mmCIF file of C-alpha atoms and ligand atoms in Angstrom:
data_model
loop_
_atom_site.group_PDB
_atom_site.id
_atom_site.type_symbol
_atom_site.label_atom_id
_atom_site.label_comp_id
_atom_site.label_asym_id
_atom_site.label_seq_id
_atom_site.Cartn_x
_atom_site.Cartn_y
_atom_site.Cartn_z
ATOM 1 C CA MET U 1 -4.901 -12.160 -38.527
ATOM 2 C CA LEU U 2 -1.503 -13.549 -39.448
ATOM 3 C CA LEU U 3 -1.740 -15.905 -36.535
ATOM 4 C CA CYS U 4 -4.658 -17.690 -38.181
ATOM 5 C CA LEU U 5 -2.747 -18.548 -41.349
ATOM 6 C CA GLY U 6 -1.193 -21.813 -40.303
ATOM 7 C CA LEU U 7 -4.434 -23.045 -38.814
ATOM 8 C CA SER U 8 -7.796 -23.695 -40.392
ATOM 9 C CA GLY U 9 -9.432 -20.511 -39.219
ATOM 10 C CA CYS U 10 -9.855 -18.703 -35.927
ATOM 11 C CA GLN U 11 -12.293 -21.276 -34.614
ATOM 12 C CA THR U 12 -9.409 -23.703 -34.290
ATOM 13 C CA LEU U 13 -7.166 -21.139 -32.695
ATOM 14 C CA GLN U 14 -9.835 -20.480 -30.152
ATOM 15 C CA ARG U 15 -10.058 -24.184 -29.368
ATOM 16 C CA VAL U 16 -6.314 -24.473 -28.994
ATOM 17 C CA ASP U 17 -6.355 -21.456 -26.765
ATOM 18 C CA GLN U 18 -9.063 -23.030 -24.621
ATOM 19 C CA SER U 19 -7.058 -26.193 -24.110
ATOM 20 C CA LEU U 20 -3.957 -24.180 -23.285
ATOM 21 C CA TYR U 21 -5.989 -22.427 -20.673
ATOM 22 C CA GLN U 22 -6.979 -25.751 -19.162
ATOM 23 C CA VAL U 23 -3.352 -26.844 -19.039
ATOM 24 C CA ALA U 24 -2.444 -23.635 -17.276
ATOM 25 C CA GLU U 25 -5.287 -24.149 -14.830
ATOM 26 C CA ALA U 26 -3.994 -27.637 -14.105
ATOM 27 C CA VAL U 27 -0.440 -26.562 -13.331
ATOM 28 C CA SER U 28 -1.199 -23.364 -11.541
ATOM 29 C CA GLU U 29 -3.881 -21.527 -9.758
ATOM 30 C CA GLU U 30 -4.597 -17.884 -9.973
ATOM 31 C CA ASP U 31 -3.108 -16.028 -7.088
ATOM 32 C CA ARG U 32 -6.141 -15.136 -5.076
ATOM 33 C CA VAL U 33 -4.753 -11.793 -4.034
ATOM 34 C CA THR U 34 -3.191 -10.077 -6.991
ATOM 35 C CA GLY U 35 -4.419 -12.160 -9.885
ATOM 36 C CA ARG U 36 -0.830 -13.226 -10.577
ATOM 37 C CA ARG U 37 -0.398 -16.953 -11.065
ATOM 38 C CA SER U 38 1.519 -19.061 -8.617
ATOM 39 C CA LEU U 39 2.968 -22.483 -9.123
ATOM 40 C CA SER U 40 0.977 -24.947 -7.097
ATOM 41 C CA LEU U 41 0.012 -28.235 -8.660
ATOM 42 C CA ALA U 42 -2.520 -29.090 -6.015
ATOM 43 C CA ASP U 43 -6.039 -27.818 -6.340
ATOM 44 C CA ARG U 44 -7.637 -26.223 -3.335
ATOM 45 C CA LYS U 45 -9.517 -29.361 -2.270
ATOM 46 C CA ALA U 46 -6.356 -31.413 -2.243
ATOM 47 C CA GLN U 47 -4.587 -28.575 -0.415
ATOM 48 C CA ILE U 48 -7.206 -28.602 2.316
ATOM 49 C CA GLU U 49 -6.930 -32.366 2.686
ATOM 50 C CA ALA U 50 -3.144 -32.361 2.846
ATOM 51 C CA GLY U 51 -2.909 -29.308 5.079
ATOM 52 C CA ASN U 52 -5.577 -30.466 7.504
ATOM 53 C CA ALA U 53 -4.187 -33.996 7.736
ATOM 54 C CA TYR U 54 -1.008 -32.539 9.214
ATOM 55 C CA VAL U 55 -2.863 -30.435 11.784
ATOM 56 C CA GLU U 56 -5.060 -33.392 12.715
ATOM 57 C CA GLN U 57 -1.889 -35.331 13.510
ATOM 58 C CA VAL U 58 -0.787 -32.504 15.793
ATOM 59 C CA ILE U 59 -4.207 -32.521 17.476
ATOM 60 C CA ALA U 60 -4.020 -36.290 18.027
ATOM 61 C CA GLN U 61 -0.541 -35.895 19.553
ATOM 62 C CA GLU U 62 -1.711 -33.186 21.937
ATOM 63 C CA LYS U 63 -4.636 -35.330 23.080
ATOM 64 C CA LYS U 64 -2.424 -38.376 23.502
ATOM 65 C CA ALA U 65 0.010 -36.355 25.626
ATOM 66 C CA GLY U 66 -2.936 -35.358 27.851
ATOM 67 C CA ARG U 67 -2.606 -31.662 27.074
ATOM 68 C CA GLY U 68 -5.820 -31.376 25.079
ATOM 69 C CA ILE U 69 -6.662 -28.568 22.666
ATOM 70 C CA ASN U 70 -8.841 -25.441 22.487
ATOM 71 C CA GLU U 71 -11.096 -25.037 25.593
ATOM 72 C CA GLN U 72 -9.152 -27.822 27.301
ATOM 73 C CA VAL U 73 -6.072 -25.613 27.212
ATOM 74 C CA ASP U 74 -7.873 -22.512 28.472
ATOM 75 C CA LYS U 75 -11.553 -21.764 28.010
ATOM 76 C CA ALA U 76 -11.425 -17.953 28.202
ATOM 77 C CA GLN U 77 -8.343 -17.846 25.978
ATOM 78 C CA TYR U 78 -9.944 -20.044 23.351
ATOM 79 C CA GLN U 79 -13.133 -17.973 23.279
ATOM 80 C CA ARG U 80 -11.043 -14.864 22.758
ATOM 81 C CA LEU U 81 -9.114 -16.543 19.948
ATOM 82 C CA VAL U 82 -12.326 -17.642 18.184
ATOM 83 C CA ARG U 83 -13.830 -14.155 18.479
ATOM 84 C CA VAL U 84 -10.774 -12.419 16.993
ATOM 85 C CA PHE U 85 -10.206 -15.147 14.413
ATOM 86 C CA ASP U 86 -13.792 -15.065 13.090
ATOM 87 C CA ARG U 87 -13.734 -11.334 12.528
ATOM 88 C CA VAL U 88 -10.465 -11.440 10.588
ATOM 89 C CA HIS U 89 -11.439 -14.527 8.580
ATOM 90 C CA ARG U 90 -14.720 -12.884 7.600
ATOM 91 C CA VAL U 91 -12.901 -10.130 5.659
ATOM 92 C CA SER U 92 -10.305 -12.448 4.075
ATOM 93 C CA HIS U 93 -10.121 -13.781 0.504
ATOM 94 C CA LEU U 94 -11.194 -17.238 1.705
ATOM 95 C CA SER U 95 -14.142 -16.227 3.890
ATOM 96 C CA GLN U 96 -16.418 -18.614 1.983
ATOM 97 C CA GLU U 97 -14.538 -21.609 3.455
ATOM 98 C CA ARG U 98 -15.275 -22.905 6.951
ATOM 99 C CA TRP U 99 -12.151 -22.355 9.015
ATOM 100 C CA GLN U 100 -11.239 -23.112 12.609
ATOM 101 C CA PRO U 101 -8.524 -21.820 14.906
ATOM 102 C CA ILE U 102 -6.792 -24.430 17.093
ATOM 103 C CA LEU U 103 -5.243 -23.539 20.441
ATOM 104 C CA ILE U 104 -2.471 -25.777 21.713
ATOM 105 C CA LYS U 105 -0.488 -25.667 24.934
ATOM 106 C CA ASN U 106 3.039 -24.521 24.162
ATOM 107 C CA GLU U 107 4.980 -21.691 25.753
ATOM 108 C CA GLN U 108 6.583 -20.438 22.529
ATOM 109 C CA PHE U 109 5.492 -17.252 20.761
ATOM 110 C CA ASN U 110 4.255 -19.024 17.658
ATOM 111 C CA ALA U 111 1.402 -19.781 15.286
ATOM 112 C CA PHE U 112 1.311 -21.664 12.001
ATOM 113 C CA THR U 113 -0.740 -22.692 9.003
ATOM 114 C CA THR U 114 -0.355 -25.680 6.721
ATOM 115 C CA GLY U 115 -2.456 -24.349 3.868
ATOM 116 C CA GLY U 116 -5.729 -26.011 4.900
ATOM 117 C CA THR U 117 -8.586 -24.601 6.970
ATOM 118 C CA TYR U 118 -6.905 -24.599 10.394
ATOM 119 C CA ILE U 119 -4.746 -21.941 11.980
ATOM 120 C CA VAL U 120 -2.786 -23.248 14.964
ATOM 121 C CA VAL U 121 -1.975 -20.779 17.750
ATOM 122 C CA PHE U 122 0.280 -21.518 20.738
ATOM 123 C CA SER U 123 -0.850 -20.558 24.240
ATOM 124 C CA GLY U 124 2.511 -18.799 24.740
ATOM 125 C CA LEU U 125 1.565 -16.380 21.982
ATOM 126 C CA MET U 126 -1.850 -15.742 23.520
ATOM 127 C CA ASN U 127 -0.080 -14.821 26.762
ATOM 128 C CA SER U 128 2.445 -12.464 25.134
ATOM 129 C CA VAL U 129 0.248 -10.363 22.849
ATOM 130 C CA LYS U 130 -0.728 -7.103 24.524
ATOM 131 C CA ASP U 131 -4.258 -6.772 23.110
ATOM 132 C CA ASP U 132 -6.797 -8.179 20.620
ATOM 133 C CA ALA U 133 -5.333 -6.083 17.806
ATOM 134 C CA GLU U 134 -1.951 -7.818 18.207
ATOM 135 C CA LEU U 135 -3.630 -11.217 18.277
ATOM 136 C CA ALA U 136 -5.535 -10.224 15.117
ATOM 137 C CA ALA U 137 -2.237 -9.262 13.484
ATOM 138 C CA VAL U 138 -0.781 -12.731 14.067
ATOM 139 C CA VAL U 139 -3.936 -14.570 13.015
ATOM 140 C CA ALA U 140 -4.298 -12.390 9.887
ATOM 141 C CA HIS U 141 -0.673 -13.067 8.921
ATOM 142 C CA GLU U 142 -1.297 -16.834 9.079
ATOM 143 C CA ILE U 143 -4.564 -16.628 7.117
ATOM 144 C CA ALA U 144 -2.663 -14.583 4.516
ATOM 145 C CA HIS U 145 -0.045 -17.344 4.109
ATOM 146 C CA THR U 146 -2.781 -19.767 3.096
ATOM 147 C CA VAL U 147 -4.552 -17.233 0.880
ATOM 148 C CA ALA U 148 -1.310 -16.487 -0.947
ATOM 149 C CA ASN U 149 -0.698 -20.211 -1.347
ATOM 150 C CA HIS U 150 2.695 -20.176 0.361
ATOM 151 C CA ALA U 151 2.512 -23.603 1.983
ATOM 152 C CA PHE U 152 2.164 -25.222 -1.412
ATOM 153 C CA GLU U 153 4.513 -22.913 -3.248
ATOM 154 C CA ARG U 154 7.347 -24.360 -1.229
ATOM 155 C CA ARG U 155 6.505 -27.862 -2.356
ATOM 156 C CA THR U 156 6.970 -26.711 -5.912
ATOM 157 C CA MET U 157 10.560 -25.561 -5.343
ATOM 158 C CA SER U 158 11.921 -28.383 -7.491
ATOM 159 C CA GLN U 159 9.626 -27.349 -10.311
ATOM 160 C CA LEU U 160 10.889 -23.817 -9.953
ATOM 161 C CA THR U 161 14.421 -25.151 -10.229
ATOM 162 C CA ALA U 162 13.527 -26.941 -13.453
ATOM 163 C CA LEU U 163 11.808 -23.862 -14.814
ATOM 164 C CA THR U 164 14.605 -21.422 -14.098
ATOM 165 C CA GLY U 165 17.364 -23.949 -14.740
ATOM 166 C CA SER U 166 18.988 -22.847 -11.535
ATOM 167 C CA SER U 167 20.731 -25.293 -9.251
ATOM 168 C CA SER U 168 21.070 -22.505 -6.708
ATOM 169 C CA ALA U 169 17.345 -22.879 -6.042
ATOM 170 C CA ARG U 170 18.221 -25.925 -3.983
ATOM 171 C CA ARG U 171 20.492 -23.956 -1.701
ATOM 172 C CA SER U 172 19.060 -23.301 1.687
ATOM 173 C CA SER U 173 19.877 -19.594 1.707
ATOM 174 C CA TYR U 174 17.943 -19.223 -1.509
ATOM 175 C CA GLN U 175 15.004 -21.028 0.011
ATOM 176 C CA ALA U 176 15.286 -18.771 3.032
ATOM 177 C CA ALA U 177 15.164 -15.747 0.739
ATOM 178 C CA PHE U 178 12.160 -17.226 -1.038
ATOM 179 C CA THR U 179 10.420 -17.673 2.305
ATOM 180 C CA HIS U 180 11.527 -14.200 3.275
ATOM 181 C CA GLU U 181 9.501 -12.771 0.378
ATOM 182 C CA ASN U 182 6.530 -14.911 1.417
ATOM 183 C CA GLU U 183 6.739 -13.457 4.913
ATOM 184 C CA ARG U 184 6.690 -9.906 3.588
ATOM 185 C CA GLU U 185 3.702 -10.745 1.423
ATOM 186 C CA ALA U 186 1.809 -12.350 4.321
ATOM 187 C CA ASP U 187 2.566 -9.295 6.473
ATOM 188 C CA ARG U 188 1.120 -6.925 3.869
ATOM 189 C CA ILE U 189 -2.037 -8.948 3.223
ATOM 190 C CA GLY U 190 -2.528 -9.586 6.953
ATOM 191 C CA ILE U 191 -2.271 -5.903 7.846
ATOM 192 C CA LEU U 192 -4.952 -5.057 5.273
ATOM 193 C CA TYR U 193 -7.213 -7.758 6.780
ATOM 194 C CA CYS U 194 -6.717 -6.212 10.235
ATOM 195 C CA ALA U 195 -7.766 -2.780 9.013
ATOM 196 C CA LEU U 196 -10.833 -4.209 7.230
ATOM 197 C CA ALA U 197 -11.814 -6.214 10.350
ATOM 198 C CA GLY U 198 -11.651 -3.124 12.589
ATOM 199 C CA TYR U 199 -8.361 -3.945 14.347
ATOM 200 C CA ASP U 200 -5.638 -1.311 14.579
ATOM 201 C CA PRO U 201 -3.460 -1.942 11.486
ATOM 202 C CA LEU U 202 -0.397 -0.670 13.377
ATOM 203 C CA ALA U 203 -0.551 -3.535 15.901
ATOM 204 C CA ALA U 204 1.732 -5.703 13.712
ATOM 205 C CA SER U 205 4.389 -2.980 13.686
ATOM 206 C CA ARG U 206 4.213 -2.794 17.499
ATOM 207 C CA ILE U 207 4.922 -6.531 17.779
ATOM 208 C CA TRP U 208 8.023 -6.237 15.591
ATOM 209 C CA GLN U 209 9.200 -3.106 17.326
ATOM 210 C CA ARG U 210 9.042 -4.924 20.662
ATOM 211 C CA LYS U 211 10.851 -7.957 19.242
ATOM 212 C CA TYR U 212 13.603 -5.679 17.949
ATOM 213 C CA THR U 213 13.977 -3.982 21.342
ATOM 214 C CA GLU U 214 14.116 -7.294 23.178
ATOM 215 C CA GLU U 215 15.952 -9.540 20.732
ATOM 216 C CA GLY U 216 17.692 -7.330 18.182
ATOM 217 C CA ASN U 217 18.147 -8.687 14.660
ATOM 218 C CA ALA U 218 20.734 -11.456 15.138
ATOM 219 C CA ARG U 219 21.805 -10.665 11.605
ATOM 220 C CA ALA U 220 24.989 -12.665 11.474
ATOM 221 C CA LEU U 221 23.887 -15.438 13.830
ATOM 222 C CA PHE U 222 21.328 -17.305 11.775
ATOM 223 C CA ASN U 223 20.432 -17.985 8.214
ATOM 224 C CA HIS U 224 17.333 -15.810 8.278
ATOM 225 C CA ASP U 225 14.188 -17.307 6.895
ATOM 226 C CA HIS U 226 12.226 -14.326 8.197
ATOM 227 C CA PRO U 227 12.964 -10.665 7.568
ATOM 228 C CA VAL U 228 14.968 -9.221 10.463
ATOM 229 C CA ASN U 229 12.879 -7.565 13.173
ATOM 230 C CA ALA U 230 13.886 -3.951 12.453
ATOM 231 C CA GLU U 231 12.997 -4.244 8.759
ATOM 232 C CA ARG U 232 9.774 -5.999 9.561
ATOM 233 C CA PHE U 233 8.864 -3.229 11.983
ATOM 234 C CA GLU U 234 9.511 -0.502 9.415
ATOM 235 C CA GLU U 235 7.610 -2.236 6.635
ATOM 236 C CA ALA U 236 4.672 -3.090 8.890
ATOM 237 C CA LYS U 237 4.538 0.555 9.949
ATOM 238 C CA THR U 238 4.531 1.796 6.333
ATOM 239 C CA VAL U 239 1.811 -0.678 5.299
ATOM 240 C CA GLY U 240 -0.197 0.014 8.477
ATOM 241 C CA ASP U 241 -0.147 3.744 7.789
ATOM 242 C CA ALA U 242 -1.163 3.161 4.164
ATOM 243 C CA VAL U 243 -4.264 1.080 5.001
ATOM 244 C CA LYS U 244 -5.296 3.151 8.026
ATOM 245 C CA THR U 245 -7.882 4.859 5.855
ATOM 246 C CA TYR U 246 -9.919 1.592 5.774
ATOM 247 C CA TYR U 247 -9.848 1.149 9.545
ATOM 248 C CA ARG U 248 -13.046 1.724 11.569
ATOM 249 C CA ARG U 249 -12.305 0.908 15.188
ATOM 250 C CA ASP U 250 -14.025 -2.370 16.237
ATOM 251 C CA GLN U 251 -16.104 -2.440 13.070
ATOM 252 C CA ILE U 252 -15.905 -4.442 9.883
ATOM 253 C CA ASN U 253 -15.461 -2.071 6.966
ATOM 254 C CA PRO U 254 -18.719 -2.284 4.929
ATOM 255 C CA ASP U 255 -16.752 -2.115 1.664
ATOM 256 C CA HIS U 256 -14.383 -4.912 2.635
ATOM 257 C CA ALA U 257 -15.214 -7.191 -0.327
ATOM 258 C CA ALA U 258 -14.430 -4.520 -2.921
ATOM 259 C CA LEU U 259 -11.352 -3.377 -1.008
ATOM 260 C CA LEU U 260 -9.891 -6.901 -1.101
ATOM 261 C CA GLU U 261 -9.617 -6.614 -4.877
ATOM 262 C CA ASN U 262 -8.533 -3.012 -5.245
ATOM 263 C CA ASN U 263 -6.810 -1.019 -2.548
ATOM 264 C CA VAL U 264 -3.732 1.099 -1.927
ATOM 265 C CA LEU U 265 -1.506 -2.011 -1.813
ATOM 266 C CA TRP U 266 -2.582 -3.843 -4.969
ATOM 267 C CA GLN U 267 -5.051 -3.895 -7.837
ATOM 268 C CA LYS U 268 -6.461 -7.150 -9.089
ATOM 269 C CA ARG U 269 -5.456 -7.690 -12.683
ATOM 270 C CA GLN U 270 -8.395 -8.159 -14.995
ATOM 271 C CA GLY U 271 -7.328 -11.420 -16.679
ATOM 272 C CA ALA U 272 -8.544 -12.131 -20.186
ATOM 273 C CA ALA U 273 -11.171 -14.877 -20.389
ATOM 274 C CA ALA U 274 -10.380 -18.302 -21.830
ATOM 275 C CA GLY U 275 -10.643 -18.401 -25.600
ATOM 276 C CA ASP U 276 -9.786 -14.736 -25.808
ATOM 277 C CA GLY U 277 -6.013 -14.933 -25.711
ATOM 278 C CA GLY U 278 -6.281 -15.742 -22.006
ATOM 279 C CA GLY U 279 -4.774 -19.184 -22.459
ATOM 280 C CA LEU U 280 -1.457 -17.901 -23.659
ATOM 281 C CA ALA U 281 -1.470 -15.112 -21.110
ATOM 282 C CA ALA U 282 -2.141 -17.636 -18.362
ATOM 283 C CA LEU U 283 0.796 -19.815 -19.379
ATOM 284 C CA LEU U 284 3.102 -16.841 -19.710
ATOM 285 C CA GLY U 285 1.909 -15.641 -16.348
ATOM 286 C CA THR U 286 3.020 -18.890 -14.760
ATOM 287 C CA ALA U 287 6.515 -18.870 -16.190
ATOM 288 C CA LEU U 288 6.917 -15.164 -15.691
ATOM 289 C CA GLY U 289 5.585 -15.214 -12.150
ATOM 290 C CA ALA U 290 8.062 -17.933 -11.234
ATOM 291 C CA TYR U 291 10.885 -16.052 -12.896
ATOM 292 C CA VAL U 292 10.068 -12.820 -11.072
ATOM 293 C CA ASP U 293 9.888 -14.710 -7.760
ATOM 294 C CA HIS U 294 13.196 -16.346 -8.594
ATOM 295 C CA GLU U 295 14.866 -12.996 -9.384
ATOM 296 C CA THR U 296 13.481 -11.384 -6.223
ATOM 297 C CA ALA U 297 14.666 -14.297 -4.119
ATOM 298 C CA LYS U 298 18.103 -14.188 -5.751
ATOM 299 C CA GLN U 299 18.475 -10.468 -5.029
ATOM 300 C CA GLU U 300 17.268 -10.948 -1.486
ATOM 301 C CA GLU U 301 19.729 -13.788 -0.952
ATOM 302 C CA GLN U 302 22.584 -11.529 -2.112
ATOM 303 C CA ARG U 303 21.440 -8.624 0.015
ATOM 304 C CA GLN U 304 21.230 -10.788 3.153
ATOM 305 C CA ALA U 305 24.654 -12.318 2.494
ATOM 306 C CA ALA U 306 26.256 -8.875 2.018
ATOM 307 C CA ARG U 307 24.686 -7.589 5.225
ATOM 308 C CA SER U 308 25.807 -10.484 7.380
ATOM 309 C CA GLN U 309 29.292 -10.303 5.847
ATOM 310 C CA PHE U 310 29.479 -6.641 6.796
ATOM 311 C CA VAL U 311 28.376 -7.405 10.359
ATOM 312 C CA LYS U 312 30.990 -10.169 10.667
ATOM 313 C CA ALA U 313 33.743 -7.859 9.377
ATOM 314 C CA VAL U 314 32.771 -5.138 11.855
ATOM 315 C CA GLU U 315 32.539 -7.682 14.665
ATOM 316 C CA ALA U 316 36.132 -8.747 14.025
ATOM 317 C CA SER U 317 37.238 -5.154 14.558
ATOM 318 C CA LEU U 318 35.526 -4.649 17.925
ATOM 319 C CA LYS U 319 37.596 -4.861 21.072
ATOM 320 C CA LEU U 320 36.066 -5.252 24.527
ATOM 321 C CA GLU U 321 37.827 -2.728 26.789
ATOM 322 C CA LYS U 322 35.893 -3.048 30.006
ATOM 323 C CA MET U 323 32.865 -4.650 31.605
ATOM 324 C CA THR U 324 31.260 -3.446 34.839
ATOM 325 C CA ALA U 325 28.198 -4.268 36.918
ATOM 326 C CA VAL U 326 26.676 -0.805 37.370
ATOM 327 C CA GLU U 327 23.734 -2.444 39.111
ATOM 328 C CA PRO U 328 23.244 -6.104 40.091
ATOM 329 C CA HIS U 329 21.185 -6.657 36.904
ATOM 330 C CA LEU U 330 22.773 -4.039 34.647
ATOM 331 C CA LEU U 331 25.943 -4.930 32.778
ATOM 332 C CA GLU U 332 27.885 -2.119 31.146
ATOM 333 C CA THR U 333 30.383 -2.935 28.402
ATOM 334 C CA ARG U 334 32.822 -0.574 26.659
ATOM 335 C CA TRP U 335 33.958 -1.341 23.121
ATOM 336 C CA LEU U 336 36.608 0.110 20.835
ATOM 337 C CA TYR U 337 35.686 0.199 17.151
ATOM 338 C CA GLN U 338 39.211 -0.042 15.848
ATOM 339 C CA ALA U 339 39.009 -0.667 12.101
ATOM 340 C CA ARG U 340 38.948 1.697 9.145
ATOM 341 C CA GLN U 341 35.390 0.656 8.342
ATOM 342 C CA PRO U 342 32.666 3.221 7.685
ATOM 343 C CA ALA U 343 30.802 4.861 10.564
ATOM 344 C CA LEU U 344 28.050 2.677 11.993
ATOM 345 C CA GLN U 345 24.438 3.228 12.901
ATOM 346 C CA GLY U 346 21.843 0.939 14.449
ATOM 347 C CA VAL U 347 24.519 -0.915 16.437
ATOM 348 C CA VAL U 348 23.103 -3.698 18.592
ATOM 349 C CA MET U 349 25.439 -5.750 20.780
ATOM 350 C CA GLY U 350 24.401 -9.184 21.951
ATOM 351 C CA ILE U 351 25.435 -11.614 24.637
ATOM 352 C CA MET U 352 24.677 -15.288 24.381
ATOM 353 C CA VAL U 353 25.034 -17.578 27.408
ATOM 354 C CA LYS U 354 24.194 -21.150 28.217
ATOM 355 C CA ARG U 355 22.217 -21.746 31.392
ATOM 356 C CA ASP U 356 20.668 -25.092 32.347
ATOM 357 C CA ASP U 357 20.977 -26.334 28.768
ATOM 358 C CA LYS U 358 19.144 -23.290 27.476
ATOM 359 C CA VAL U 359 20.752 -20.689 25.254
ATOM 360 C CA LEU U 360 19.801 -17.204 26.437
ATOM 361 C CA ARG U 361 20.324 -14.035 24.404
ATOM 362 C CA TYR U 362 20.282 -10.450 25.611
ATOM 363 C CA VAL U 363 20.827 -7.359 23.503
ATOM 364 C CA ALA U 364 21.916 -3.762 24.057
ATOM 365 C CA HIS U 365 20.943 -1.041 21.603
ATOM 366 C CA VAL U 366 23.583 1.645 21.039
ATOM 367 C CA GLU U 367 22.200 5.118 20.323
ATOM 368 C CA GLY U 368 23.600 7.358 17.610
ATOM 369 C CA LEU U 369 26.584 6.988 15.315
ATOM 370 C CA VAL U 370 29.751 5.019 16.081
ATOM 371 C CA LYS U 371 32.804 6.356 14.238
ATOM 372 C CA PRO U 372 36.042 4.465 13.491
ATOM 373 C CA GLY U 373 38.434 4.756 16.437
ATOM 374 C CA GLN U 374 35.614 5.585 18.823
ATOM 375 C CA VAL U 375 34.797 3.890 22.131
ATOM 376 C CA PHE U 376 31.114 3.168 22.681
ATOM 377 C CA VAL U 377 29.047 1.835 25.579
ATOM 378 C CA ALA U 378 26.485 -0.983 25.464
ATOM 379 C CA ARG U 379 24.327 -1.691 28.526
ATOM 380 C CA PHE U 380 22.615 -5.032 29.000
ATOM 381 C CA ARG U 381 19.537 -5.175 31.223
ATOM 382 C CA LEU U 382 19.328 -8.706 32.663
ATOM 383 C CA PRO U 383 16.169 -10.406 33.957
ATOM 384 C CA ASP U 384 15.351 -10.510 37.676
ATOM 385 C CA ASP U 385 16.589 -14.085 38.063
ATOM 386 C CA LEU U 386 20.053 -13.398 36.623
ATOM 387 C CA THR U 387 22.660 -11.070 38.128
ATOM 388 C CA VAL U 388 25.779 -9.824 36.364
ATOM 389 C CA GLU U 389 27.901 -11.897 38.769
ATOM 390 C CA GLN U 390 25.962 -15.065 37.895
ATOM 391 C CA LEU U 391 26.180 -14.245 34.205
ATOM 392 C CA LYS U 392 29.977 -14.038 34.398
ATOM 393 C CA GLN U 393 30.109 -17.649 35.615
ATOM 394 C CA LEU U 394 28.154 -18.983 32.626
ATOM 395 C CA PRO U 395 29.726 -20.178 29.369
ATOM 396 C CA GLY U 396 28.932 -17.708 26.625
ATOM 397 C CA LYS U 397 30.122 -14.977 24.314
ATOM 398 C CA PHE U 398 29.479 -11.463 23.080
ATOM 399 C CA TYR U 399 28.479 -10.927 19.477
ATOM 400 C CA LEU U 400 27.558 -8.072 17.194
ATOM 401 C CA ASP U 401 23.819 -8.433 16.642
ATOM 402 C CA ASP U 402 23.571 -5.833 13.913
ATOM 403 C CA ALA U 403 25.140 -2.680 12.471
ATOM 404 C CA LEU U 404 24.553 -0.741 9.295
ATOM 405 C CA PRO U 405 27.137 1.309 7.409
ATOM 406 C CA ARG U 406 26.445 4.995 7.503
HETATM 407 ZN ZN1 ZN T 1 4.868 -16.165 8.413
#
């Protein structure tokens, strides 16, 4: 009641509230997944136009280069992609929009979205996934990026900077951390979609487990804009187990629409309607949502920096004692961990070599604990077209891929 005093009655307050709500609508759009508000200035129609324009450029390029798209790349592969894509899209938060997967010829393991109604998948990814469930996991992850508005959130980074008054928001590691959180979010939403569409929700965790086995984490090598493979594997496994209860093999869950709003991962917030205090709540939601994202990204940035610093410090204390070819394609290395650092677990050694202008990386996982003063063995399995003797002739170096203090 006190609130009404300065105004000429509650009627006016309601009107003010209504206009506030419209302002909030203009600067933000309700997060389609959790009901939280994200920062995008663009409305969905403009998003589709902008996002699709980019993909249409890619399509034009592919045609110009004579590679073609979709069936022209591979008819059977494209039909498979469409079949898997349609089932996942049907249970997503944007199933009412007409979407289309695009297949392009590229040997990389990759797929992307630009926030519109296309999902672009590379033929190299189609060849590397082991089954339809793994393909569904990738497609669902990309759909989730668009649903969660990530493509456009990044464009609003400068607004976030203004809002939080933080110049650190411009730093690339911060942006990487911000993206890192987006990746985790897309993983979670995507895994739920898989379960609802009747694809094994643990397929995503299998992809990351395989990546970890083959490529390690490369923790200190790059500025990570994706969560490292081991963490992604563990989280995907936890989420996959949690949503398993919704999974009916090869069948769309009949309750999928209701489950999108309320499930074991999130509950949609029942927002107050406009004119009912919703206007203020909506505006607060925007600022608060940005602030929470900012805090999460800041913490993540610090955590990543501390981890890679630790790995670099440990790496400096490793001494290569011996390397032997136990088999033509099996390189055994012996290392002394000579510093007074803590004991290590999850040690992964890496070797990086340059061959025909390509940088190749191989990793060796070390089982068990490594204590200070201990010698440990790391064995690298090389591919059929590279022997240990050939490897020794190439320019390259060993590195510590990852290690955690125990
Ligand atoms: Zn992603």
